[in-house]
Short mmCIF file of C-alpha atoms in Angstrom, two decimals:
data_model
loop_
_atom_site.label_atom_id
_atom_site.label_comp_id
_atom_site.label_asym_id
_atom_site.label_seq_id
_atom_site.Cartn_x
_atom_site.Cartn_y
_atom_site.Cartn_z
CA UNK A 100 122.87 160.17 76.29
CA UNK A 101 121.40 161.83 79.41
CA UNK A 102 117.59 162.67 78.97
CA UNK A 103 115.81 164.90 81.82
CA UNK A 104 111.81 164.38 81.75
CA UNK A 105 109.42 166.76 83.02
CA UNK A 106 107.75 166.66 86.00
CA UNK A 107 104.23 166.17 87.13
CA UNK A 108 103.90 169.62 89.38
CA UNK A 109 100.56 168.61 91.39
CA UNK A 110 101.74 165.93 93.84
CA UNK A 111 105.54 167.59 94.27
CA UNK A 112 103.91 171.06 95.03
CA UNK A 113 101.55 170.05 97.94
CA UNK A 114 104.32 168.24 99.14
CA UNK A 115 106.49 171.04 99.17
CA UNK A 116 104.05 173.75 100.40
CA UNK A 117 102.92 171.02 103.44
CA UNK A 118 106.75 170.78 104.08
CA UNK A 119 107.81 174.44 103.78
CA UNK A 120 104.29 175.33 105.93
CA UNK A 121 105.42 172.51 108.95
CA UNK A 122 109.30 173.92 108.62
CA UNK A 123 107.92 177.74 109.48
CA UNK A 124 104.57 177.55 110.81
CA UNK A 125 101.35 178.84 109.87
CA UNK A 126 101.74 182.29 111.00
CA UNK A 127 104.55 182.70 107.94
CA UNK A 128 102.84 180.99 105.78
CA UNK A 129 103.20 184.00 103.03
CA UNK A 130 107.14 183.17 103.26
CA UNK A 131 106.40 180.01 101.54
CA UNK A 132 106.12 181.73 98.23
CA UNK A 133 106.92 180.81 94.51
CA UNK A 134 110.34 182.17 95.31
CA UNK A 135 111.63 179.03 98.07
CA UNK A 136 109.11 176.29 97.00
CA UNK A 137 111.09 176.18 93.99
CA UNK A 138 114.10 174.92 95.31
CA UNK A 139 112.13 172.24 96.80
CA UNK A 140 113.99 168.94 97.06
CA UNK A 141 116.60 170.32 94.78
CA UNK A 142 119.97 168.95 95.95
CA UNK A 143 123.35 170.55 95.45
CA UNK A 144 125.79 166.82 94.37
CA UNK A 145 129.63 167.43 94.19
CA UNK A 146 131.33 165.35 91.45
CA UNK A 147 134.70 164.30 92.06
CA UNK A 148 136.32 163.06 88.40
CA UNK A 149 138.97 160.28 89.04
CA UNK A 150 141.37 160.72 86.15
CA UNK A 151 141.11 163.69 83.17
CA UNK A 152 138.87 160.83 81.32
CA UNK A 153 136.02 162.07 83.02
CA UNK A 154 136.07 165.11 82.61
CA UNK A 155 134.02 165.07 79.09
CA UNK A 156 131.72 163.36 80.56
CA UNK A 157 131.13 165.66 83.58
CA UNK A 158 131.10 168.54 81.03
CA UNK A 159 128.05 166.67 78.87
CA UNK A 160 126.18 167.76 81.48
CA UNK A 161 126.19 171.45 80.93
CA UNK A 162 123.69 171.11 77.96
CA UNK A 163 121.16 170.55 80.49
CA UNK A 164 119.74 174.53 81.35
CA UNK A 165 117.83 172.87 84.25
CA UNK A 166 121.26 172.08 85.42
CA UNK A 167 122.77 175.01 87.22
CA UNK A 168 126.58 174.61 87.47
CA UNK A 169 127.90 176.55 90.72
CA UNK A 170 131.72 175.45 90.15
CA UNK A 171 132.79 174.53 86.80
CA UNK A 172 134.60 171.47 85.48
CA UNK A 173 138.09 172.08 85.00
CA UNK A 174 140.47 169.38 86.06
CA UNK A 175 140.72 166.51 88.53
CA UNK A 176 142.13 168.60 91.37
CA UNK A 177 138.50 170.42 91.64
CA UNK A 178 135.54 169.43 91.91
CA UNK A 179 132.17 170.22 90.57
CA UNK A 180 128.82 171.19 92.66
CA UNK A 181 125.95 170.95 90.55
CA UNK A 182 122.07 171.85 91.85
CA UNK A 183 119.93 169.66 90.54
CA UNK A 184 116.47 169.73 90.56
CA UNK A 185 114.03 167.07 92.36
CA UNK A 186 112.91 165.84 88.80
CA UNK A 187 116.50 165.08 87.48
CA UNK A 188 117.92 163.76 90.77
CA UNK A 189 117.31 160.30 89.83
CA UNK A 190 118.84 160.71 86.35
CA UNK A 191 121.86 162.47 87.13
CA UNK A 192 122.55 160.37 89.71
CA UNK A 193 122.51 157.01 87.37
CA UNK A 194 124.35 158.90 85.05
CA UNK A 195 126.89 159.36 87.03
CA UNK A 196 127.15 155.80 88.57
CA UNK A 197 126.76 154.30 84.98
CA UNK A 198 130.36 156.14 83.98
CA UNK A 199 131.50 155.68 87.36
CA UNK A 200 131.96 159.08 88.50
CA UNK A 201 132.11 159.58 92.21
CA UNK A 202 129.73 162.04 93.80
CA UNK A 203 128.08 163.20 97.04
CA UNK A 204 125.51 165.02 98.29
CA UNK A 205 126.32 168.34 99.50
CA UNK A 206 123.14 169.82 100.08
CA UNK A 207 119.63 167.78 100.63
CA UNK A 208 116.94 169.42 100.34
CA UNK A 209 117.87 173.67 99.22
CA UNK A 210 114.44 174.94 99.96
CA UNK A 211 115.10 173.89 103.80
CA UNK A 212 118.60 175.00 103.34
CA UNK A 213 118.03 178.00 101.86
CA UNK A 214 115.19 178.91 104.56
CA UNK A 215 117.78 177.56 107.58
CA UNK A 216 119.97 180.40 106.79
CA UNK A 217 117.72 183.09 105.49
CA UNK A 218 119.65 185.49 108.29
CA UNK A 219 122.00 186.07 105.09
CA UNK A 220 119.72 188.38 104.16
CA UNK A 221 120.72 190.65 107.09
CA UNK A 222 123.82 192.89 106.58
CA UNK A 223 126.49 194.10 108.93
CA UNK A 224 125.64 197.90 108.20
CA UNK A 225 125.37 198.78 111.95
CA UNK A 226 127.61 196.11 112.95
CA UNK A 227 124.65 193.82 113.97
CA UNK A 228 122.93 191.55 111.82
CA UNK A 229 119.94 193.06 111.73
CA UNK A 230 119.33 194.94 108.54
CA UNK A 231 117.41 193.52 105.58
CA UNK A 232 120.60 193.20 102.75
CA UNK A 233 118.10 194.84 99.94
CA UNK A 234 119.03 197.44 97.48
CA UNK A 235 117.27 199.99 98.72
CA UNK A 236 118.22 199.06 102.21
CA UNK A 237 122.14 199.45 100.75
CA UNK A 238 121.17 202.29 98.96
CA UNK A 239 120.06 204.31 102.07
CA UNK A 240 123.13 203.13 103.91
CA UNK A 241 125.56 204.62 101.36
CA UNK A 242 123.42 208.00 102.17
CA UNK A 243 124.00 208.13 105.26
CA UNK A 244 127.30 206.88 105.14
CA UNK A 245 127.93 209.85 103.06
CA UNK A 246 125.71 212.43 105.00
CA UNK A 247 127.97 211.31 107.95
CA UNK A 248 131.58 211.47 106.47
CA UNK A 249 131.01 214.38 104.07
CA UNK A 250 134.60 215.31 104.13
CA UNK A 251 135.52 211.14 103.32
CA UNK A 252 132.85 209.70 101.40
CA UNK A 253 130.87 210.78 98.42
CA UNK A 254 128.42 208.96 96.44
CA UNK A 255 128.65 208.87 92.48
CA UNK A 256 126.04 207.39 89.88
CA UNK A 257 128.09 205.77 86.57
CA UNK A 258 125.11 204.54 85.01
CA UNK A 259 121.50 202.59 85.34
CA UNK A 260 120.99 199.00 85.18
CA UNK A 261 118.97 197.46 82.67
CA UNK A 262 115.95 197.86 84.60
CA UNK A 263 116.76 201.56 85.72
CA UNK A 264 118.15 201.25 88.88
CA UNK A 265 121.39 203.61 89.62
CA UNK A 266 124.69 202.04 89.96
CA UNK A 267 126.03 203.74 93.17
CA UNK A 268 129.27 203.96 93.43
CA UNK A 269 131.06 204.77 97.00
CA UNK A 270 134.00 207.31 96.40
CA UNK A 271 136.43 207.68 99.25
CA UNK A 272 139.07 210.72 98.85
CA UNK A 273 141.01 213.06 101.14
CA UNK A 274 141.28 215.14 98.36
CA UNK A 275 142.69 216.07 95.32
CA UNK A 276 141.55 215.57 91.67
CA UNK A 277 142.12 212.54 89.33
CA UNK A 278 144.08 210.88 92.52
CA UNK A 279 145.62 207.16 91.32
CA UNK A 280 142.92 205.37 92.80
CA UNK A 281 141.69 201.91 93.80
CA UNK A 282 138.37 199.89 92.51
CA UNK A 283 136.51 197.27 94.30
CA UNK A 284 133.08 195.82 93.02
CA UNK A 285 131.09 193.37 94.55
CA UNK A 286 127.31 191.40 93.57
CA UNK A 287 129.00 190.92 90.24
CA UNK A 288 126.78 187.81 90.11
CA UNK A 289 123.70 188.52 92.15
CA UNK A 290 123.63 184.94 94.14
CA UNK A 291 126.81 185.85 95.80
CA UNK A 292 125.15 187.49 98.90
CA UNK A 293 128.09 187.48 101.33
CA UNK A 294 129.63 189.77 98.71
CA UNK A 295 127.22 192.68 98.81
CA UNK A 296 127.38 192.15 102.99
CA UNK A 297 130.83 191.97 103.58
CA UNK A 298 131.33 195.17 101.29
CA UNK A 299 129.02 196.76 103.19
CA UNK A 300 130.78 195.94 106.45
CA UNK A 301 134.32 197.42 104.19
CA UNK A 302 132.68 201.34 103.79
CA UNK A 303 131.94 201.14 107.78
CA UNK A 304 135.63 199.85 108.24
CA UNK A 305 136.87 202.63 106.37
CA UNK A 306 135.41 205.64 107.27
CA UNK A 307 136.47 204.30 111.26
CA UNK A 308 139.96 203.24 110.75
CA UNK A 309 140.85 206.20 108.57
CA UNK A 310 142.82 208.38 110.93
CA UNK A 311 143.21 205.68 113.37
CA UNK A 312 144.89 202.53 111.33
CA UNK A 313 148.20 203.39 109.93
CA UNK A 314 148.14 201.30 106.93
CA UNK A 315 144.73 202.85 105.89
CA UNK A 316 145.64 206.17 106.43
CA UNK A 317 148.71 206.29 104.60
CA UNK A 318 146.71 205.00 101.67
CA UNK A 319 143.89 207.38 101.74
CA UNK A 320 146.19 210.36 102.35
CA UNK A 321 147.69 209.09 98.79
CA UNK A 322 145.05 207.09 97.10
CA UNK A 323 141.10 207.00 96.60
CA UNK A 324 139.24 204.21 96.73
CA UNK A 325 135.94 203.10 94.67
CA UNK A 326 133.60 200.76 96.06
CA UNK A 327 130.69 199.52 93.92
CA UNK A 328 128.88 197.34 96.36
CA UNK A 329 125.80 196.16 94.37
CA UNK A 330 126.97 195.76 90.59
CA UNK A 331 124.54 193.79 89.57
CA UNK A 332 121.27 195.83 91.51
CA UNK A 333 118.24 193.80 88.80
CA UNK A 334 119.49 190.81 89.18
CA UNK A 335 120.08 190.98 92.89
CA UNK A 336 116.84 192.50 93.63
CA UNK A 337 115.46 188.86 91.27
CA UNK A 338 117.27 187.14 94.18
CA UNK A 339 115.21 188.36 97.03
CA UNK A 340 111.97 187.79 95.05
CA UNK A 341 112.14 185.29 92.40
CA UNK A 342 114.93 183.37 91.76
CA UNK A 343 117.91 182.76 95.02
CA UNK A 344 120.09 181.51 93.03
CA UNK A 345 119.93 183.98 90.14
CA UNK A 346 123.93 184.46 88.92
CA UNK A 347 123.06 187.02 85.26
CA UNK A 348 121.78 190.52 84.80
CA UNK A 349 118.16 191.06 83.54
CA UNK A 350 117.93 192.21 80.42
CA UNK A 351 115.77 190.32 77.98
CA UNK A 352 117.68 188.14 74.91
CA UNK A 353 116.39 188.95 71.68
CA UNK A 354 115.12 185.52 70.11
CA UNK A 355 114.95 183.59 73.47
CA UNK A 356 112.29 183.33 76.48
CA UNK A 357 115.55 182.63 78.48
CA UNK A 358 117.22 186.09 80.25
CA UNK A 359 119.91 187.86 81.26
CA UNK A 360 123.75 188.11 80.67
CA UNK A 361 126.87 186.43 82.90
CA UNK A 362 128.34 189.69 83.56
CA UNK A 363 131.21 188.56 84.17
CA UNK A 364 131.58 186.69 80.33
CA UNK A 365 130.92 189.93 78.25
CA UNK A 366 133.97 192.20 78.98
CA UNK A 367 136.52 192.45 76.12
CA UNK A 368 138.54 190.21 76.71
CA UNK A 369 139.00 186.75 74.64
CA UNK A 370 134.97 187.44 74.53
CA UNK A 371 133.44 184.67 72.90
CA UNK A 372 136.26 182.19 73.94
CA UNK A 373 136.10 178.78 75.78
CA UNK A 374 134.84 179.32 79.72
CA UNK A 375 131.90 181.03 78.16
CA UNK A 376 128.68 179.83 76.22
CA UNK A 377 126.96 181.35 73.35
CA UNK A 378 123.57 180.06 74.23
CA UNK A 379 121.14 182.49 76.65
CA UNK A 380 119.98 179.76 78.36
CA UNK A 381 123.04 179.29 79.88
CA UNK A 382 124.04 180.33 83.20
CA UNK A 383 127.43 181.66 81.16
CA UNK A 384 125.84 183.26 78.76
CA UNK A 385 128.59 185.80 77.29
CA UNK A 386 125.70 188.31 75.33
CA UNK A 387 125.33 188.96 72.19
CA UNK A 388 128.33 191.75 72.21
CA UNK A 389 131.14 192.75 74.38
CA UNK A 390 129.74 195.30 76.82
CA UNK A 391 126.04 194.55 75.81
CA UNK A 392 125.07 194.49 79.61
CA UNK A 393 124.69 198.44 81.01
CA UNK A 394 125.99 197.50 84.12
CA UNK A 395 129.60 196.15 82.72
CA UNK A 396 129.63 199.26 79.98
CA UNK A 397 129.29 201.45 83.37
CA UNK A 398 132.15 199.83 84.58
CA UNK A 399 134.03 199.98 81.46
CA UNK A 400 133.40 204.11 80.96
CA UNK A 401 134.38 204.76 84.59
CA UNK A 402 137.90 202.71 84.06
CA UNK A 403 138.93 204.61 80.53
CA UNK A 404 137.51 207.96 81.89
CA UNK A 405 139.54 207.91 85.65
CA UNK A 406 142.32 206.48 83.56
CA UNK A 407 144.62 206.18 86.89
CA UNK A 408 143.28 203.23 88.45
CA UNK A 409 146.20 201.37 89.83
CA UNK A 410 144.44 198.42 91.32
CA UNK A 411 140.68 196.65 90.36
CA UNK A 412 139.51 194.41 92.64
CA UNK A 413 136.39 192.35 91.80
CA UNK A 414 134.85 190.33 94.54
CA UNK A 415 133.03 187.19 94.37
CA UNK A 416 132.16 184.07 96.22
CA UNK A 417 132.83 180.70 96.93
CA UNK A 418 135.66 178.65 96.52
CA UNK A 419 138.15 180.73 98.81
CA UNK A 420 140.58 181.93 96.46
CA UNK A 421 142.58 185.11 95.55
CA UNK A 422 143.17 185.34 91.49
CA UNK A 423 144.55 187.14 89.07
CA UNK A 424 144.83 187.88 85.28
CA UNK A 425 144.51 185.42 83.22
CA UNK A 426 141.40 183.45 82.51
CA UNK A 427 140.89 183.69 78.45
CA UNK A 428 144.46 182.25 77.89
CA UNK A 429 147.37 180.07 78.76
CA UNK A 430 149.78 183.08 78.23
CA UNK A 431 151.15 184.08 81.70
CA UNK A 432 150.72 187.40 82.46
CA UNK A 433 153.87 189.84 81.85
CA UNK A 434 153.17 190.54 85.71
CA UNK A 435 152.72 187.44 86.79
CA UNK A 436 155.71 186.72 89.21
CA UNK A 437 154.71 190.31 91.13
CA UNK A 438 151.40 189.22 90.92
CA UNK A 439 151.69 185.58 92.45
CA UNK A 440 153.98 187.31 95.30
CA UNK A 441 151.66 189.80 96.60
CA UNK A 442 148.85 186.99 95.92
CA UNK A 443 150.75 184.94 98.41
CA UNK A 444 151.48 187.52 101.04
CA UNK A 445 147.65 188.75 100.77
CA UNK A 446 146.00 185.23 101.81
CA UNK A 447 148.56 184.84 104.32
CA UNK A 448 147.47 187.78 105.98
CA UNK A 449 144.01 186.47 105.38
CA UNK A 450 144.78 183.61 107.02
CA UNK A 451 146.17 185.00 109.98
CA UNK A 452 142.67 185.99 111.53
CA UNK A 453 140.78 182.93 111.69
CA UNK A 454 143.11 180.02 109.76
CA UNK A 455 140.98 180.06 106.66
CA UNK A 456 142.87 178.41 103.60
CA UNK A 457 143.00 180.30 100.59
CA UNK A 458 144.62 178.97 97.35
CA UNK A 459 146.03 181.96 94.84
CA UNK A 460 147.05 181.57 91.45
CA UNK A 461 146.29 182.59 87.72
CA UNK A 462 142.32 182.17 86.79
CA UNK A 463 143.62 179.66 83.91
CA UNK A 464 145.42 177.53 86.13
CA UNK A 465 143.39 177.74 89.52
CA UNK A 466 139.84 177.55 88.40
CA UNK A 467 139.43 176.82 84.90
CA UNK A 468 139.59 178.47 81.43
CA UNK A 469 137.04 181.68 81.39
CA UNK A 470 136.91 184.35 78.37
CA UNK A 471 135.17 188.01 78.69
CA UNK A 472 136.35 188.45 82.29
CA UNK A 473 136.45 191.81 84.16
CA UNK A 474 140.29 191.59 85.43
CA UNK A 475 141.54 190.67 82.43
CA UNK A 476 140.12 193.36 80.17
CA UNK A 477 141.15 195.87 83.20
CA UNK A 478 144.53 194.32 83.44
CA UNK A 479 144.65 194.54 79.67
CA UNK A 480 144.01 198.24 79.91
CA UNK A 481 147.20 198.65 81.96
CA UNK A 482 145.93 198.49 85.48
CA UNK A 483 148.52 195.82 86.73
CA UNK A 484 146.98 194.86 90.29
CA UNK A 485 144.06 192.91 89.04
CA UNK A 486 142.63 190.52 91.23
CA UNK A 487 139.70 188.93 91.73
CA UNK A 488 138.46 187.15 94.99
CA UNK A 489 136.54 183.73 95.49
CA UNK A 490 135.48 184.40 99.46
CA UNK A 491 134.30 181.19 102.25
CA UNK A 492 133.35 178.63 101.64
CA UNK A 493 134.86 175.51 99.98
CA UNK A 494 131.44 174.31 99.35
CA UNK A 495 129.45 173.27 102.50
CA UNK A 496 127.44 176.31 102.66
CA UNK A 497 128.18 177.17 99.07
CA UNK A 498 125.90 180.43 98.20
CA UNK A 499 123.79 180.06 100.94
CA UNK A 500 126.49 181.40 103.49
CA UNK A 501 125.58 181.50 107.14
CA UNK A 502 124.70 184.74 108.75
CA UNK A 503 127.48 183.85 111.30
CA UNK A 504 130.11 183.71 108.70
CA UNK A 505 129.72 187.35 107.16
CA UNK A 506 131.51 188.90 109.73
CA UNK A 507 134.20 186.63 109.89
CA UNK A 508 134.85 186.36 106.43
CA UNK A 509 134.63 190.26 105.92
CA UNK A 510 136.85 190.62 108.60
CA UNK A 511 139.90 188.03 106.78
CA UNK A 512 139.08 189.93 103.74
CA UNK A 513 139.77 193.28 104.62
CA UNK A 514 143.44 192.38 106.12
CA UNK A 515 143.68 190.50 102.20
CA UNK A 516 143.08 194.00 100.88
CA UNK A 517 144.47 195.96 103.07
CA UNK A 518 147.65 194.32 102.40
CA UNK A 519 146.95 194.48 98.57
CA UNK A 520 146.45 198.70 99.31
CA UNK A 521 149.39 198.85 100.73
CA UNK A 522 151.78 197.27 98.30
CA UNK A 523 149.81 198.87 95.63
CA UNK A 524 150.22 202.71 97.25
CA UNK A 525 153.92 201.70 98.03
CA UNK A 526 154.68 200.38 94.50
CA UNK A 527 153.67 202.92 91.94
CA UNK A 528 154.08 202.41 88.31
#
């Protein structure tokens, strides 16, 4: 068995601090705060399993809490990046070795890392990168958006987070009432920065192709579309001043020091089920109680009250894949052929822009097993285009996506949904 000791903080810290003070310089030396010294000599290791005998063994692992698990272990086609920290390196590693599990090291050192690409932090809001990616900096750009493009976009609150803040949602409509209608959410998990920036740079592309692209057009003039950029606003704010790799909401866990929700584990759907952990230490952890987290029950009242969504797209990052329904069982979907088809035309589209490889597929059988997700309780409710994106990269960047890839990658995405309107606005049901 695998034991992790603690660790002796004096010698590590000054280490750190010298090291994050000679990577910036002493006139930031505030920047080397709690927040990035943590991540200090943590390394990111991918695990590679050799035959379906390892995988047990790679799963052992995820009793460790100190462990944080960015893919999961599913089969021997994937493989599984892990950040460990400094003081488990060593044991991890000879665990590994001693089972003969192959492994490499992805990332070195994530505080340097993390610090090298800190531009993620700006968003493409003005079309430069330039613009702190905060809530309230996102909040004030969905004002003005909407003080610009009164007669396109309007702003509507479905709820409050745990911690108060609103959840905005972006509403864009040519008119009419109770319209069928198209949902998009992104920041599901708060890590996922290039989410929350590329769906920024999707309400610009919107309100300036509508009346100018075709394809767009034609949908808006038939369908609305509901963008819900930050969905996870406390735990995303956590990420710019705590924690940078903070995935779960945060709201407090009755009976444990250990916080927050997965938010995407506690929808109503196979809740409880394998893909999601009942312990709130976990980085899975599914809550006490389907909806338990205000930010999913916001989503959740919005879908029954609209009642004519036709499509719910929820957007996350990385892995680069396009997914649908389902996760919480083996059972195909009863849409699953129309599904897989306008999968497969989406990430060729995708693809067209830049060459980036996207694999599609059922959650179940592309990822890995996963109860309580959000597109299969919406796709359970009847809304049959339910997809759910894994945007760039495979791994080499993993969360910590350069600032020169957000525009890029929003750019490949939007011809993915675009073609995904389309169909959607063509095909009614």
């Amino acid at each position: 068995m695998l034991r992790l000791q603690s660790f002796s903080v004096g010698t590590a810290w000054f280490y750190c601090g010298t090291k994050c003070l000679k990577m910036i310089g002493l006139k930031q030396y505030e920047q080397c705060n709690i927040m990035w010294l943590y991540f200090c000599r943590h390394q990111v290791l991918r695990i590679v399993a050799k035959d379906v005998t390892q995988l047990p063994l790679i799963k052992d692992l995820e009793q460790f809490t100190e462990l944080d698990f960015w893919t999961y272990v599913n089969n021997v086609e994937n493989p599984v990046d892990i950040r460990v920290p400094a003081h488990s390196l060593q044991y991890v590693k000879r665990y590994l070795e001693t089972h003969g599990i192959g492994y490499s090291v992805m990332i070195e050192d994530l505080m340097v890392h993390s610090y090298n690409i800190l531009e993620l932090k700006h968003a493409l809001i003005d079309g430069k990168q330039n613009s702190s990616l905060s809530v309230v900096q996102i909040y004030s750009f969905q004002d003005q958006l909407v003080a610009e493009n009164p007669n396109l976009v309007s702003k509507i609150v479905i709820g409050q987070s745990y911690q108060g803040r609103d959840l905005n949602v972006l509403k864009f409509s040519t008119g009419g009432s109770n319209r069928p209608a198209i949902w998009i959410d992104t920041g599901i998990h708060s890590r996922e920065w290039i989410t929350q920036a590329s769906s920024t740079w999707f309400a610009k592309k919107i309100v300036t192709d509508y009346g100018r692209d075709p394809a767009l057009t034609a949908v808006l003039n038939q369908m609305d579309i509901f963008l819900e950029i930050v969905a996870n606003p406390d735990g995303f704010v956590y990420t710019h001043t705590n924690n940078r790799m903070w995935r779960k909401t945060r709201k407090p866990n009755t009976g444990s020091s250990c916080v927050g929700v997965d938010p995407n584990r506690n929808w109503d759907a196979g809740f409880g089920g394998a893909g999601a952990s009942s312990s709130p230490c976990n980085e899975s952890y599914r809550g006490p109680s389907v909806h338990s987290e205000p930010e999913v029950k916001a989503i959740v009242d919005f879908v029954k009250s609209h009642g004519n969504l036709k499509a719910f797209i929820s957007i996350h990052s990385y892995s680069q894949m396009l997914l649908y329904p389902y996760g919480y069982t083996y059972t195909p979907a009863k849409d699953k052929a129309a599904l897989d088809s306008l999968a497969k035309t989406a990430v060729a589209d995708l693809r067209s822009l830049y060459g980036t490889s996207y694999r599609y597929g059922s959650i179940i059988d592309t990822i890995y097993q996963a109860s309580g997700g959000s597109i299969d309780w919406t796709y359970n409710q009847g809304i049959k285009y339910s997809f759910a994106f894994e945007l760039r990269d495979t791994g080499r960047y993993g969360f910590n996506l350069p600032a020169n890839q957000i525009l890029p990658t929003a750019q490949e995405t939007w011809l993915a949904l675009l073609t995904i309107f389309s169909h959607v606005n063509n095909n009614p049901y």
